[in-house]
Coordinates of C-alpha atoms in Angstrom, one line a residue:
M1 CA 148.0 134.5 93.1
V2 CA 144.8 136.2 94.3
L3 CA 142.8 134.9 97.2
I4 CA 139.2 136.1 97.6
G5 CA 137.4 135.1 100.8
G6 CA 134.0 135.9 102.2
T7 CA 130.9 134.3 103.5
S8 CA 128.3 132.4 101.4
N9 CA 126.3 134.4 98.8
V10 CA 128.5 137.5 99.0
G11 CA 129.4 137.3 95.3
K12 CA 132.9 135.7 95.5
S13 CA 132.5 133.4 92.5
T14 CA 131.3 136.1 90.2
I15 CA 134.0 138.6 91.2
A16 CA 136.7 135.9 91.2
Q17 CA 135.8 134.9 87.6
K18 CA 136.0 138.5 86.4
V19 CA 139.3 139.2 88.2
A20 CA 140.7 136.0 86.7
E21 CA 139.5 137.1 83.2
E22 CA 141.2 140.5 83.6
F23 CA 144.5 138.9 84.6
G24 CA 144.3 135.9 82.3
F25 CA 144.5 133.6 85.4
E26 CA 142.9 130.3 86.2
C27 CA 140.0 130.5 88.6
L28 CA 139.2 127.9 91.3
S29 CA 136.9 127.5 94.3
T30 CA 137.8 125.9 97.6
D31 CA 134.4 124.1 97.3
A32 CA 136.0 122.1 94.5
L33 CA 138.3 120.5 97.1
A34 CA 135.6 119.4 99.5
R35 CA 132.1 120.8 99.9
H36 CA 130.4 121.3 103.2
P37 CA 126.6 120.5 103.1
G38 CA 125.4 122.8 100.4
R39 CA 122.4 125.1 100.0
P40 CA 119.3 123.8 101.7
W41 CA 116.7 125.1 99.2
R42 CA 115.3 123.7 96.0
T43 CA 115.9 125.1 92.5
S44 CA 114.8 124.0 89.1
D45 CA 117.8 121.7 88.8
W46 CA 118.5 120.9 92.5
E47 CA 116.6 118.9 95.1
V48 CA 117.8 119.2 98.7
P49 CA 119.5 115.9 99.7
A50 CA 118.2 114.3 102.9
H51 CA 121.5 114.7 104.7
V52 CA 121.6 118.4 103.9
A53 CA 118.0 118.9 105.2
E54 CA 118.9 116.9 108.3
H55 CA 122.1 118.9 108.9
Y56 CA 120.3 122.3 108.9
G57 CA 117.1 121.0 110.5
S58 CA 118.7 119.2 113.4
L59 CA 121.6 121.5 114.5
T60 CA 121.5 124.7 116.4
V61 CA 123.2 127.8 114.9
N62 CA 126.1 127.3 117.3
E63 CA 126.4 123.7 116.2
L64 CA 126.3 124.7 112.5
I65 CA 129.1 127.2 113.1
T66 CA 131.2 124.5 114.9
S67 CA 130.5 122.1 112.1
V68 CA 131.6 124.6 109.3
F69 CA 134.8 125.5 111.2
D70 CA 135.6 121.8 111.8
H71 CA 135.1 121.3 108.0
Y72 CA 137.5 124.2 107.1
D73 CA 140.0 123.0 109.7
R74 CA 140.2 119.6 107.9
L75 CA 140.2 121.3 104.5
W76 CA 142.9 123.9 105.2
P77 CA 146.0 121.6 104.7
R78 CA 144.7 120.9 101.2
I79 CA 144.2 124.5 100.5
E80 CA 147.7 125.5 101.8
E81 CA 149.2 122.7 99.7
L82 CA 147.5 124.0 96.6
I83 CA 148.6 127.5 97.2
T84 CA 152.2 126.5 98.0
A85 CA 152.4 124.2 95.0
C86 CA 150.9 126.8 92.6
A87 CA 153.4 129.4 93.8
A88 CA 156.3 127.0 93.3
E89 CA 155.3 126.1 89.7
D90 CA 156.8 127.7 86.7
R91 CA 153.4 129.0 85.4
G92 CA 154.8 131.6 83.1
S93 CA 152.4 134.5 83.2
T94 CA 149.4 132.4 84.2
G95 CA 148.4 132.8 87.9
L96 CA 145.5 131.6 90.0
V97 CA 142.5 133.2 91.6
L98 CA 141.2 131.1 94.4
E99 CA 138.0 131.9 96.1
G100 CA 136.0 130.4 99.0
S101 CA 134.6 130.8 102.5
A102 CA 137.3 128.4 103.7
L103 CA 140.0 131.2 103.3
W104 CA 139.9 132.1 107.0
P105 CA 141.8 135.4 107.6
A106 CA 144.2 134.1 110.4
R107 CA 145.3 131.2 108.3
V108 CA 145.8 133.3 105.2
A109 CA 147.8 135.9 107.2
R110 CA 150.2 133.2 108.3
L111 CA 151.0 132.1 104.7
Q112 CA 154.6 132.7 103.6
V113 CA 153.9 132.6 99.9
P114 CA 155.4 135.3 97.6
H115 CA 153.4 137.2 95.0
T116 CA 150.1 136.5 96.8
A117 CA 147.4 139.0 97.6
A118 CA 144.3 138.4 99.6
V119 CA 141.0 140.3 99.9
W120 CA 137.7 139.5 101.6
L121 CA 134.3 140.5 100.3
T122 CA 131.7 141.4 103.0
T123 CA 128.2 143.0 102.8
D124 CA 125.1 143.8 104.8
D125 CA 123.2 140.7 106.1
S126 CA 120.1 142.1 104.4
L127 CA 121.7 141.7 100.9
V128 CA 122.7 138.1 101.6
R129 CA 119.2 137.4 103.0
A130 CA 117.6 138.9 99.9
R131 CA 119.7 136.8 97.6
V132 CA 119.0 133.6 99.5
H133 CA 115.3 134.4 99.6
S134 CA 115.2 135.0 95.9
A135 CA 117.2 131.9 95.1
G136 CA 115.0 129.7 97.3
C137 CA 111.7 131.4 96.3
Y138 CA 111.2 132.0 100.0
E139 CA 107.7 133.5 99.7
A140 CA 106.4 130.4 98.0
A141 CA 108.4 127.9 100.1
T142 CA 106.8 125.6 102.7
D143 CA 107.3 126.2 106.4
E144 CA 109.8 123.4 106.6
E145 CA 111.8 124.9 103.7
R146 CA 111.8 128.3 105.3
V147 CA 113.2 126.9 108.5
L148 CA 116.1 125.4 106.6
M149 CA 116.8 128.7 104.8
D150 CA 116.5 130.6 108.0
K151 CA 119.1 128.3 109.7
F152 CA 121.4 128.6 106.7
L153 CA 121.1 132.4 106.9
A154 CA 121.7 132.5 110.6
R155 CA 124.9 130.5 110.3
T156 CA 126.0 132.6 107.3
E157 CA 125.5 135.9 109.2
R158 CA 127.3 134.6 112.3
Y159 CA 130.1 133.4 110.2
Q160 CA 130.5 136.7 108.5
A161 CA 130.5 138.6 111.8
L162 CA 133.3 136.4 113.1
M163 CA 135.2 136.8 109.8
I164 CA 134.9 140.6 109.8
E165 CA 136.2 140.7 113.4
A166 CA 139.2 138.6 112.4
I167 CA 139.9 140.6 109.2
D168 CA 139.8 144.0 111.0
R169 CA 141.8 142.7 113.9
L170 CA 144.6 141.5 111.5
G171 CA 144.4 144.7 109.4
L172 CA 143.6 142.7 106.2
A173 CA 141.9 144.0 103.0
R174 CA 138.1 144.0 103.2
I175 CA 135.9 145.3 100.4
D176 CA 132.2 146.1 100.7
A177 CA 130.5 144.0 98.0
G178 CA 127.1 145.7 98.6
G179 CA 128.1 149.3 98.0
G180 CA 126.1 149.6 94.7
Q181 CA 129.0 148.8 92.4
C182 CA 128.3 146.5 89.5
A183 CA 130.3 143.3 89.2
A184 CA 132.8 144.8 86.8
E185 CA 133.4 147.8 89.1
L186 CA 133.7 145.6 92.2
A187 CA 136.3 143.4 90.3
G188 CA 138.2 146.6 89.6
T189 CA 138.2 147.5 93.3
V190 CA 139.5 144.1 94.1
I191 CA 142.3 144.4 91.4
A192 CA 143.3 147.8 92.9
A193 CA 143.6 146.2 96.3
V194 CA 145.7 143.4 94.8
D195 CA 148.0 145.9 93.0
T196 CA 148.5 147.7 96.3
Q197 CA 149.5 144.6 98.1
T198 CA 151.8 143.3 95.3
S199 CA 153.5 146.7 95.0
L200 CA 154.3 146.5 98.7
G201 CA 156.1 143.3 98.0
R202 CA 153.7 140.7 99.5

C-alpha cells in the first residue's frame, strides 16, 4: 500500500495515478470518502455552490484551518479502517495507492500496518498559487471571486506549512513536487522512496 499526502493542488492525484499504473494497483482519493467544501472558483463545468462561497467568504484563515482539521479528524477513522481492511485482504498482487490531504503525518506515523509506505508531496506556495490562478482564471475573475480564491490559497499555504513542520519533525519522506520534474519523473521519485521504505521492512 502506498499513501501519498500533501496540500491541495500540489499534484497528488496525477502522481498517485501514475504510481498506481506502474505498480498495477488500485488508486483512490480520501476525497471520495467525504469531501470538505471544494474549490471556490468557477470552471466550464462547475459553478461554486452557495455554501462553498459562504464557507470561504465568511470565515477567517484561522477558522478555515480549524474547519479543515475538524473535517479530517472526523474522517480519519474511515481512512484508518480502509487502510487496515485493505492490508488484511488477500488481494494477490493488487495493492492500493491512497492519496489525499487528509493523510496527516502524525496519524499515518502511528499506523501499524505492514507493507505500507507513505510519502508527502510539497512545493513552493508560488506554484500552488499559479495553478489556482490558472484554474480559476484569476485575472478575469470578479473581485468577489478573487477574494474566495485568495482565502482558499491562504488556507492551503497555512496547511502546507503546518504539514511540513509535522513531516520534518517526525522524519517522514517528503518530496519536492515543484523541482522541475515531469509527472513521470516525479512518480519515479515517489516509487524510489516507496522501495526504500519497504526494503527497510515497513
